[in-house]
Structures are given as C-alpha cells and as structure tokens.
Short mmCIF file of C-alpha atoms in Angstrom, two decimals:
data_model
loop_
_atom_site.label_atom_id
_atom_site.label_comp_id
_atom_site.label_asym_id
_atom_site.label_seq_id
_atom_site.Cartn_x
_atom_site.Cartn_y
_atom_site.Cartn_z
CA MET A 6 0.00 0.00 0.00
CA HIS A 7 1.34 3.42 -0.95
CA SER A 8 0.67 6.32 1.38
CA ILE A 9 2.03 9.64 2.57
CA ARG A 10 2.17 11.44 5.90
CA LEU A 11 2.36 15.21 6.11
CA CYS A 12 4.84 14.93 8.96
CA ASP A 13 7.39 13.36 6.58
CA TYR A 14 7.72 16.58 4.56
CA ASP A 15 10.22 19.27 5.47
CA CYS A 16 8.54 22.06 3.51
CA ILE A 17 4.84 22.42 2.67
CA GLY A 18 3.73 25.11 0.26
CA PHE A 19 0.58 26.53 -1.25
CA ASP A 20 -0.72 28.30 -4.30
CA LEU A 21 -2.99 31.23 -3.43
CA ASP A 22 -5.72 31.72 -6.06
CA ASN A 23 -8.32 28.92 -6.11
CA THR A 24 -6.34 27.04 -3.46
CA LEU A 25 -6.07 28.93 -0.18
CA LEU A 26 -8.04 31.84 -1.64
CA ARG A 27 -11.36 30.63 -3.00
CA TYR A 28 -13.61 32.68 -5.23
CA ASN A 29 -17.34 32.95 -5.74
CA ILE A 30 -17.05 31.23 -9.08
CA THR A 31 -20.31 32.31 -10.68
CA ASN A 32 -19.73 35.99 -9.89
CA LEU A 33 -16.09 35.78 -11.02
CA ILE A 34 -17.00 34.22 -14.37
CA LYS A 35 -19.75 36.76 -15.00
CA LEU A 36 -17.26 39.55 -14.28
CA GLU A 37 -14.54 38.13 -16.53
CA TYR A 38 -16.98 37.39 -19.35
CA GLY A 39 -18.52 40.86 -19.21
CA LEU A 40 -15.20 42.69 -19.22
CA MET A 41 -13.79 40.56 -22.04
CA VAL A 42 -16.77 40.94 -24.35
CA ASP A 43 -16.93 44.69 -23.67
CA PHE A 44 -13.31 44.93 -24.78
CA LEU A 45 -13.84 42.75 -27.86
CA VAL A 46 -16.96 44.60 -29.00
CA GLU A 47 -15.69 48.11 -28.30
CA ASN A 48 -12.05 47.70 -29.33
CA LYS A 49 -12.06 44.84 -31.83
CA GLN A 50 -15.51 45.34 -33.40
CA TYR A 51 -16.87 41.85 -32.76
CA SER A 52 -20.60 41.18 -32.90
CA ALA A 53 -22.51 42.41 -29.86
CA LYS A 54 -25.41 40.18 -30.96
CA TYR A 55 -23.45 37.05 -30.13
CA LEU A 56 -21.26 38.21 -27.28
CA LYS A 57 -23.16 40.79 -25.22
CA SER A 58 -25.91 38.81 -23.58
CA THR A 59 -26.72 37.69 -20.06
CA LEU A 60 -25.11 34.35 -19.27
CA THR A 61 -27.66 31.55 -19.15
CA ASP A 62 -27.58 28.10 -17.57
CA GLY A 63 -26.75 26.78 -21.04
CA ASP A 64 -23.77 29.13 -21.29
CA PHE A 65 -22.44 27.94 -17.95
CA ASP A 66 -23.02 24.34 -19.00
CA PHE A 67 -20.80 24.92 -22.05
CA MET A 68 -17.84 25.92 -19.88
CA GLN A 69 -15.58 23.38 -18.21
CA LYS A 70 -12.01 23.44 -16.97
CA GLY A 71 -9.62 21.47 -19.14
CA LEU A 72 -11.09 22.17 -22.58
CA VAL A 73 -8.52 22.56 -25.35
CA LEU A 74 -8.82 25.11 -28.17
CA ASP A 75 -7.82 24.13 -31.70
CA ILE A 76 -7.50 27.80 -32.50
CA GLN A 77 -7.16 27.93 -36.27
CA ARG A 78 -9.98 25.44 -36.89
CA GLY A 79 -12.35 27.18 -34.48
CA ASN A 80 -12.85 23.95 -32.55
CA ILE A 81 -12.95 23.05 -28.86
CA LEU A 82 -11.70 19.62 -27.82
CA LYS A 83 -12.03 17.27 -24.89
CA LEU A 84 -9.23 14.69 -24.68
CA ASP A 85 -8.91 11.25 -23.16
CA ALA A 86 -5.88 9.98 -21.24
CA SER A 87 -3.93 9.18 -24.41
CA GLY A 88 -4.75 12.46 -26.14
CA LEU A 89 -7.48 11.02 -28.33
CA ILE A 90 -10.17 13.61 -29.14
CA TRP A 91 -13.22 12.18 -27.39
CA ARG A 92 -15.61 15.07 -28.02
CA ALA A 93 -15.38 18.30 -30.03
CA ALA A 94 -17.43 21.37 -30.86
CA HIS A 95 -17.15 23.84 -33.72
CA GLY A 96 -18.15 27.13 -32.18
CA THR A 97 -20.94 26.24 -29.79
CA ARG A 98 -22.18 23.29 -31.89
CA LEU A 99 -21.21 19.80 -30.79
CA LEU A 100 -19.73 17.82 -33.69
CA THR A 101 -21.17 14.43 -34.52
CA ILE A 102 -18.77 11.51 -34.28
CA GLU A 103 -18.75 11.37 -38.10
CA GLU A 104 -17.79 15.05 -38.35
CA LEU A 105 -15.16 14.66 -35.67
CA GLN A 106 -13.53 11.72 -37.43
CA SER A 107 -13.66 13.55 -40.76
CA ILE A 108 -11.76 16.54 -39.32
CA TYR A 109 -9.52 14.46 -37.07
CA PRO A 110 -8.77 11.05 -38.63
CA ASN A 111 -8.66 8.34 -35.95
CA GLN A 112 -9.81 11.11 -33.59
CA ARG A 113 -6.29 12.46 -33.34
CA SER A 114 -4.59 15.74 -34.17
CA GLU A 115 -0.92 16.49 -34.65
CA LEU A 116 -1.35 19.56 -32.44
CA SER A 117 -3.06 17.80 -29.56
CA ASP A 118 -0.59 14.92 -29.78
CA LYS A 119 2.30 17.36 -29.40
CA PHE A 120 0.51 19.02 -26.50
CA VAL A 121 0.00 15.82 -24.51
CA GLN A 122 3.56 14.68 -25.21
CA ASN A 123 5.12 17.83 -23.74
CA MET A 124 2.68 20.31 -22.28
CA PHE A 125 5.35 22.69 -21.04
CA SER A 126 7.08 23.16 -24.40
CA VAL A 127 3.76 23.76 -26.15
CA TRP A 128 2.52 26.05 -23.36
CA ASN A 129 5.46 28.41 -23.82
CA GLY A 130 6.48 27.72 -27.41
CA ASP A 131 5.41 28.65 -30.91
CA LEU A 132 2.48 26.22 -30.84
CA SER A 133 0.86 28.18 -28.00
CA VAL A 134 -0.90 30.34 -30.63
CA GLN A 135 -2.37 27.23 -32.28
CA ILE A 136 -3.49 25.16 -29.31
CA ARG A 137 -4.43 26.28 -25.82
CA ALA A 138 -5.76 24.51 -22.75
CA LEU A 139 -8.14 26.41 -20.44
CA LEU A 140 -7.33 25.19 -16.97
CA ASP A 141 -8.74 27.40 -14.24
CA TYR A 142 -11.44 29.90 -13.34
CA PHE A 143 -9.42 32.82 -14.70
CA ASP A 144 -9.68 31.57 -18.29
CA ILE A 145 -12.67 29.21 -18.23
CA SER A 146 -14.97 31.79 -19.87
CA VAL A 147 -12.64 31.94 -22.89
CA SER A 148 -14.15 28.69 -24.20
CA LEU A 149 -17.60 30.30 -24.50
CA ILE A 150 -16.27 33.59 -25.87
CA PHE A 151 -14.11 31.78 -28.44
CA ALA A 152 -17.08 29.62 -29.49
CA LYS A 153 -19.45 32.57 -29.87
CA MET A 154 -16.87 34.49 -31.90
CA VAL A 155 -16.59 31.51 -34.25
CA ASP A 156 -20.40 31.34 -34.51
CA ALA A 157 -20.57 35.04 -35.40
CA ILE A 158 -17.90 34.72 -38.10
CA ASP A 159 -19.56 31.63 -39.57
CA GLU A 160 -22.95 33.34 -39.74
CA LYS A 161 -21.51 36.37 -41.51
CA ASN A 162 -18.90 34.82 -43.80
CA GLY A 163 -19.44 31.06 -43.72
CA LYS A 164 -17.17 28.47 -42.16
CA GLN A 165 -13.52 29.51 -42.49
CA ASN A 166 -10.42 27.51 -43.38
CA GLY A 167 -8.62 29.36 -40.62
CA TYR A 168 -9.70 31.62 -37.76
CA THR A 169 -7.52 34.55 -36.67
CA ILE A 170 -9.35 35.57 -33.50
CA TRP A 171 -6.82 34.38 -30.92
CA PRO A 172 -4.62 37.52 -30.88
CA ASP A 173 -7.73 39.57 -30.07
CA ILE A 174 -8.66 37.20 -27.23
CA LEU A 175 -5.13 37.48 -25.87
CA ASP A 176 -5.40 41.27 -26.00
CA ALA A 177 -8.67 41.08 -24.06
CA LEU A 178 -7.14 38.78 -21.43
CA SER A 179 -4.11 41.01 -21.13
CA TYR A 180 -6.35 44.05 -20.69
CA ILE A 181 -8.63 42.64 -17.99
CA PHE A 182 -5.86 40.90 -16.03
CA SER A 183 -3.08 43.46 -16.37
CA LYS A 184 -1.49 44.00 -12.95
CA GLU A 185 -1.35 47.73 -13.68
CA LYS A 186 -5.15 47.81 -13.83
CA PHE A 187 -5.32 47.09 -10.08
CA GLN A 188 -3.89 50.52 -9.35
CA SER A 189 -5.62 52.35 -12.23
CA ASN A 190 -9.08 51.12 -11.20
CA GLU A 191 -9.77 49.02 -14.29
CA GLY A 192 -10.06 45.32 -15.09
CA VAL A 193 -10.94 42.26 -13.02
CA PHE A 194 -8.65 43.09 -10.12
CA PHE A 195 -10.22 46.52 -9.63
CA TYR A 196 -13.74 45.12 -9.37
CA ILE A 197 -12.55 42.49 -6.90
CA LYS A 198 -10.92 45.28 -4.86
CA LEU A 199 -14.13 47.31 -5.02
CA HIS A 200 -16.43 44.46 -3.92
CA PRO A 201 -14.33 41.71 -2.30
CA GLU A 202 -17.36 40.25 -0.51
CA LYS A 203 -18.92 39.55 -3.93
CA TYR A 204 -15.95 37.66 -5.34
CA LEU A 205 -13.80 36.34 -2.48
CA HIS A 206 -14.35 33.91 0.37
CA LYS A 207 -12.58 34.29 3.66
CA CYS A 208 -10.45 31.30 4.59
CA SER A 209 -11.84 29.40 7.56
CA SER A 210 -10.35 30.21 10.96
CA GLU A 211 -9.64 26.47 11.37
CA THR A 212 -7.50 26.40 8.23
CA ILE A 213 -5.62 29.57 9.20
CA SER A 214 -4.92 28.10 12.64
CA TRP A 215 -3.80 24.84 11.01
CA ILE A 216 -1.25 26.63 8.81
CA ARG A 217 -0.02 28.59 11.81
CA GLU A 218 0.50 25.38 13.77
CA LEU A 219 2.03 23.68 10.73
CA LYS A 220 4.62 26.44 10.50
CA LYS A 221 5.83 25.61 14.01
CA LYS A 222 6.82 22.11 12.82
CA LYS A 223 7.55 22.57 9.09
CA LYS A 224 8.74 25.27 6.75
CA THR A 225 5.79 26.79 4.92
CA PHE A 226 5.83 28.72 1.66
CA LEU A 227 3.50 30.46 -0.79
CA ILE A 228 4.09 30.52 -4.55
CA THR A 229 1.56 32.51 -6.55
CA GLY A 230 1.33 33.99 -10.02
CA SER A 231 -0.37 37.10 -8.67
CA ASP A 232 1.43 40.41 -8.30
CA LYS A 233 2.38 41.63 -4.82
CA ASP A 234 -0.20 44.44 -4.73
CA PHE A 235 -3.01 42.03 -5.55
CA ILE A 236 -1.97 39.34 -3.07
CA ASP A 237 -1.51 41.97 -0.36
CA PHE A 238 -5.16 42.81 -0.84
CA THR A 239 -6.64 39.35 -1.41
CA ALA A 240 -4.56 37.50 1.19
CA SER A 241 -5.30 40.19 3.78
CA TYR A 242 -9.00 39.74 3.07
CA ALA A 243 -8.95 35.94 3.06
CA LEU A 244 -6.22 35.10 5.59
CA GLY A 245 -6.04 38.19 7.78
CA LYS A 246 -3.84 41.28 7.95
CA ASP A 247 -0.93 39.25 9.32
CA TRP A 248 -1.10 36.70 6.48
CA ARG A 249 2.64 36.87 5.80
CA SER A 250 3.35 35.47 9.26
CA LEU A 251 1.87 32.16 8.06
CA PHE A 252 4.76 31.54 5.64
CA ASP A 253 8.53 31.30 5.87
CA ILE A 254 8.80 32.75 2.38
CA VAL A 255 6.42 34.19 -0.22
CA ILE A 256 7.08 34.13 -3.97
CA CYS A 257 4.78 36.41 -5.99
CA TYR A 258 4.45 36.89 -9.77
CA ALA A 259 6.14 33.50 -10.08
CA LYS A 260 5.28 33.10 -13.78
CA LYS A 261 4.34 29.46 -13.41
CA PRO A 262 4.85 26.94 -14.91
CA GLY A 263 8.23 28.37 -15.95
CA PHE A 264 9.10 28.86 -12.28
CA PHE A 265 9.45 25.09 -11.92
CA ALA A 266 11.39 24.45 -15.14
CA LEU A 267 13.45 27.51 -16.04
CA GLU A 268 16.12 29.49 -14.20
CA ARG A 269 14.81 33.03 -14.09
CA PRO A 270 16.41 35.25 -11.42
CA PHE A 271 14.58 36.34 -8.30
CA LEU A 272 13.68 39.99 -8.07
CA GLY A 273 13.10 42.05 -4.98
CA VAL A 274 9.86 43.80 -4.11
CA GLU A 275 9.02 46.76 -1.92
CA ASP A 276 12.20 48.84 -1.50
CA LYS A 277 14.19 46.57 -3.86
CA ALA A 278 11.67 46.28 -6.64
CA LEU A 279 13.13 44.96 -9.92
CA GLU A 280 16.59 44.41 -8.41
CA ILE A 281 18.02 40.89 -8.78
CA VAL A 282 18.25 39.17 -5.41
CA ASN A 283 20.65 36.30 -4.76
CA VAL A 284 19.08 33.39 -2.88
CA LYS A 285 21.88 33.72 -0.32
CA GLU A 286 20.31 37.03 0.68
CA PHE A 287 16.87 35.51 1.31
CA VAL A 288 15.55 35.94 4.83
CA GLU A 289 12.85 33.91 6.53
CA GLY A 290 9.56 35.74 6.28
CA GLY A 291 10.70 37.55 3.14
CA ILE A 292 8.76 38.14 -0.06
CA TYR A 293 10.34 37.93 -3.52
CA SER A 294 9.22 38.04 -7.16
CA GLN A 295 9.64 35.66 -10.15
CA GLY A 296 12.66 33.35 -9.68
CA ASN A 297 12.88 29.56 -9.98
CA TRP A 298 12.43 26.36 -8.00
CA LYS A 299 16.06 25.22 -8.26
CA GLU A 300 17.29 28.30 -6.40
CA LEU A 301 14.42 28.21 -3.92
CA LEU A 302 15.45 24.69 -2.95
CA LYS A 303 18.83 26.12 -1.90
CA PHE A 304 16.99 28.38 0.54
CA PHE A 305 15.02 25.41 1.87
CA THR A 306 18.26 23.48 2.29
CA ARG A 307 19.68 26.32 4.34
CA ILE A 308 16.69 26.82 6.65
CA THR A 309 15.96 23.10 7.17
CA GLY A 310 19.58 21.95 7.46
CA LYS A 311 18.82 19.09 5.04
CA ASN A 312 20.64 18.52 1.77
CA GLU A 313 17.53 17.28 -0.02
CA PRO A 314 14.49 18.66 1.80
CA LEU A 315 11.27 16.84 0.95
CA CYS A 316 8.67 19.30 -0.39
CA LEU A 317 4.93 19.15 -0.91
CA TYR A 318 3.03 21.76 -2.93
CA LEU A 319 -0.74 22.33 -3.01
CA GLY A 320 -2.24 23.98 -6.09
CA ASP A 321 -5.13 23.81 -8.54
CA ASN A 322 -3.83 24.43 -12.08
CA ILE A 323 -3.05 21.05 -13.64
CA VAL A 324 -0.19 22.32 -15.83
CA GLN A 325 1.23 25.07 -13.63
CA ASP A 326 0.81 23.45 -10.21
CA VAL A 327 0.81 19.72 -10.94
CA TYR A 328 2.39 18.48 -14.17
CA VAL A 329 5.39 20.81 -14.51
CA PRO A 330 6.44 20.98 -10.81
CA ASN A 331 6.26 17.19 -10.54
CA ALA A 332 7.72 16.28 -13.93
CA ASN A 333 10.41 18.99 -14.03
CA ALA A 334 11.10 19.78 -10.38
CA ASN A 335 10.36 16.40 -8.76
CA CYS A 336 8.14 18.09 -6.19
CA ASP A 337 5.33 16.08 -4.57
CA ILE A 338 1.89 17.52 -5.33
CA MET A 339 -1.50 17.66 -3.67
CA VAL A 340 -3.99 18.99 -6.21
CA VAL A 341 -7.14 20.92 -5.30
CA VAL A 342 -9.97 20.05 -7.71
CA ASP A 343 -13.39 21.24 -6.64
CA GLU A 344 -15.07 19.12 -9.32
CA GLN A 345 -14.31 16.22 -6.99
CA LEU A 346 -16.92 17.57 -4.59
CA ALA A 347 -19.30 18.77 -7.30
CA GLU A 348 -19.41 15.40 -9.04
CA LYS A 349 -20.36 13.67 -5.81
CA MET A 350 -23.69 15.48 -6.01
CA LEU A 351 -26.66 14.66 -8.19
CA HIS A 352 -27.30 17.06 -11.07
CA HIS A 353 -30.68 18.15 -9.75
CA GLU A 354 -29.24 19.22 -6.39
CA LEU A 355 -27.51 22.27 -7.89
CA SER A 356 -28.07 24.43 -10.93
CA HIS A 357 -25.41 26.16 -12.99
CA THR A 358 -26.36 29.47 -11.42
CA ASP A 359 -25.14 28.24 -8.06
CA GLU A 360 -21.93 29.61 -6.68
CA ASN A 361 -19.79 26.69 -7.85
CA ILE A 362 -20.15 25.19 -11.31
CA ILE A 363 -20.89 21.48 -11.27
CA ASN A 364 -20.28 18.78 -13.81
CA SER A 365 -21.09 19.94 -17.35
CA LYS A 366 -23.79 17.94 -19.10
CA PHE A 367 -22.54 19.25 -22.47
CA TRP A 368 -18.98 17.95 -21.99
CA GLY A 369 -19.55 15.23 -19.39
CA SER A 370 -17.49 14.45 -16.33
CA TYR A 371 -14.22 16.25 -15.64
CA PHE A 372 -12.73 12.93 -14.53
CA SER A 373 -14.07 10.11 -16.70
CA LEU A 374 -15.45 9.40 -20.16
CA GLN A 375 -18.29 6.96 -20.73
CA GLU A 376 -18.15 4.66 -23.73
CA SER A 377 -20.22 1.69 -24.85
CA ASP A 378 -17.75 -0.76 -23.32
CA GLY A 379 -17.07 1.11 -20.08
CA PHE A 380 -15.27 4.16 -18.75
CA LYS A 381 -11.84 5.71 -19.21
CA ASP A 382 -9.95 8.67 -17.77
CA THR A 383 -10.02 12.14 -19.21
CA PHE A 384 -6.60 13.51 -20.04
CA TRP A 385 -6.57 15.74 -16.97
CA ASN A 386 -7.56 12.95 -14.63
CA HIS A 387 -4.71 10.91 -16.09
CA ILE A 388 -2.32 13.76 -15.21
CA ILE A 389 -3.81 13.97 -11.71
CA ARG A 390 -3.25 10.26 -11.11
CA THR A 391 0.25 10.34 -12.59
CA HIS A 392 1.69 13.55 -11.17
CA SER A 393 -0.01 14.12 -7.82
CA LYS A 394 -0.13 12.25 -4.55
CA LEU A 395 -3.61 13.30 -3.52
CA CYS A 396 -6.64 15.00 -5.10
CA ILE A 397 -8.78 16.98 -2.66
CA PRO A 398 -11.80 19.26 -3.29
CA LYS A 399 -10.59 22.06 -0.99
CA VAL A 400 -7.73 22.75 1.40
CA ASP A 401 -10.02 22.65 4.44
CA ILE A 402 -10.29 18.87 3.97
CA ILE A 403 -6.62 18.19 4.64
CA THR A 404 -6.50 20.35 7.77
CA THR A 405 -8.61 17.81 9.66
CA ILE A 406 -6.00 15.06 9.25
CA PRO A 407 -3.30 14.57 11.94
CA LEU A 408 0.15 15.18 10.49
CA ASP A 409 1.29 11.66 11.38
CA GLN A 410 -1.73 9.92 9.82
CA SER A 411 -1.05 7.80 6.75
CA ILE A 412 -3.15 8.67 3.71
CA GLU A 413 -3.44 6.34 0.73
CA CYS A 414 -2.22 8.05 -2.42
CA PHE A 415 -2.00 7.61 -6.18
CA VAL A 416 0.62 5.29 -7.60
CA LYS A 417 2.12 6.10 -11.00
CA ASP A 418 1.23 3.66 -13.77
CA ASP A 419 -1.53 2.17 -11.61
CA ASN A 420 -5.16 2.98 -12.39
CA ASN A 421 -6.10 3.28 -8.71
CA SER A 422 -8.53 5.64 -7.02
CA SER A 423 -6.94 5.73 -3.57
CA GLY A 424 -5.59 9.24 -4.02
CA TYR A 425 -9.01 10.90 -4.10
CA TYR A 426 -9.55 12.19 -0.59
CA PRO A 427 -11.89 11.95 1.20
CA ALA A 428 -13.61 9.89 -1.52
CA LYS A 429 -13.57 9.45 -5.28
CA PRO A 430 -16.20 11.30 -7.35
CA LEU A 431 -19.30 9.29 -8.22
CA SER A 432 -18.48 9.81 -11.90
CA LEU A 433 -15.39 7.61 -11.57
CA HIS A 434 -15.89 3.95 -12.33
CA VAL A 435 -12.63 2.30 -11.30
#
C-alpha cells in the first residue's frame, strides 16, 4: 500500500488563487466574461449580438475546466488519457462523431498529440498560438467567448479555413488581467478590490490556525502567479492582515509553470523592486518576485539543514501546479480540484447558477469518459493520477488530518482511485 504522511515533509507550500483563496465562481465568471466581451466589441468590433448577452444556464453548462482550443480550426476539444479527441465542438455546436472523425482522422490531431507529449514546451512555445488549454477559473470563460466568436464569423462569412481571433482574445485577457489595472481602477482586479465580498471567500479560521501550527513544525511557503499588490489585498482579506506570518517565504508573480522548469532570477519587491536578489540574501519571512524552484530549494536546504528537503506543494492548475512541478522539479503535489466535490452530487441538487459550477452535461465528467464498453480517464484525470499524490476538493479537507496519519495516495502507472480524498467522485468507475 502506498501512502504519505504530512509529517514526513520538510517544507509544505501553497498556491494562493483557487487554493487557499477561493472565489465565488459564478460571480467571477460573470465579471470576466462581461469585461472581455466589452473589450472585444468596443475595441475589436466583434458582434454584440453574439457576445453581449446575459449568461444563461446553457452558457455555464458549455464551460468546463480542461477544454482545449484548436484555435485555427475554431474547434474546442475534450481529450482522453492518451490524447485522443473524445468530443469536439465547432463554435458552440457539438460535432457528430462522423464530423469529428472527418476533421480528425482516428480522432487524433498532430497539435493535440504534441501538446500531450510535452505540455510545457507547447505552453510556452510557438504552438501556443495554435493550441491552448483552459485550466482554471481565470480563463474558463474563454471557451464560451471563443465559441461565440466563431459562430458570429460563420454566420456572416461562412465556415472559415482558418480563424484569426486568438490575438484579439489574448489582447482582451491582457487588458482585464493586467497587474497595472489594479492601481488604475480598471479590469478584473479593480472590481474584486471594489467588492471583495462579492468575489472572495474568507479562509476558515480552522484552516488559518492549522497553517499557523504547521509552520511551528515545518517550513511553509506560498508561490503565486499574482502580483504583490493584488496578493496583499486578497490575502489580507482571506487570511487576515498578518497573512505573511503564516509563511517562511512568499514568492509572488512566479510566472508558473516556468518557475518550476526555467532558471529566471529572483527579483526584490518593496524597496528593492526589480533588483536581482541572490538566494543567499533571502531571509525567513521575506517576499520575492519571479525566480525559480532550483534556487528556492537552496533556501530550503539552508533553513531546514537538510541537503535534499522533501517538499509538498498544493495547487489547482493542472499544468502550472501539478504536471510541470512534478515532472520537471520532482516536487510532490496535492492537487485541489473542486469538481471532486461537485461530481459527488446529483445534477438536480444544484443548478449552474449556483456559486460553484458542477459537472457539465454538455462535456460530461471532468474525470471520466463513458463509452459503450465502459469508462476511461479524461486527459486531466490521467495527469492527476500520474503527477499528484492526492486530489482533494478544498484545502479545508486536509486540515482535519493529523500530520502523522497515513493517507493512501495515487501510484504512478496504476489505475487506482486511492488518491481521491476523502472519496472518489461518483463519476469515476474504477
């Protein structure tokens, strides 16, 4: 039996957004969608008829984490564990199996095959403008926006051999998520700052106390892609004004997944903003920007007194927080996937206008794919099983477990379900 104990780790770290800091998902998606379509209609002259409408249950049902955009074809793909295209839509229209196989012989694509073979190289390389995975609640609405833009183009000009809308979507994303917008009172971050109670949840006092106690026994760290100004605001709201006291070191604007695979220098913040900081100068309780995992490990070695400190990282983004840190940095991972909780519920218990989006009927389960002869893993569930130790629906779950308690975990190359804690989703048939 394979298991882990939290007490065996020297350093335990966390992502912030959608991990320790949880959002009101429905409100967040409505905000992101509205700001993006406003930008696209007003600045890029896209059709208001298709884009500027109130989100319906059907719109929410179309969105799911893990969808993959075949950008030039105007298609949206859902992949199985091997990268086979299990389901696809052109715009918002689901393709028949005959149409899918006509476009993608043997239900495969050279682009998606390259993506599943090396997600990091595609994520950062030239192919990133041809294929894109939508992995968290900051980009989940892009699937619907992309699909509606394709529908609008097809209605006006007929189906195209190639769609050139992705640069405009990137411009919209850059505009609404620009870190400068937080200070200039524009974009997503400004609206969150204006109405935090509408978009953010406060972390439970039990979880905050657990991290504080954990820090007395282990080294704790925070690695987030958010800029310092934003995490100062959001972490203060969710974790309390003294949030930095919960961590031995904070890394902001980490530029994941590159943080775990490249060797970018660390930069200072506050009074040393934009100055390169040598890891030898790091102090416990400090906050730094960008950087890389290899150098951070040197800091952990120094403060733990161990040559090879054992590290565990908790995050939600399957590429940025799971695949790359495990495959490239050999870091153990506990992944936070709220679909695990959602898919334990019956469809009629929640609607898509509830605060957290449940399993999409349009795309099917996040975890498994049903076929005539049984079930198989989605691509993302395959990555979860292969590159994480545990899959939990929220951080609060793990805080109830004694540090010395053994927890059954996933085993690579073994199609087991032991790593879903506290229980596997009902959609999994293993």
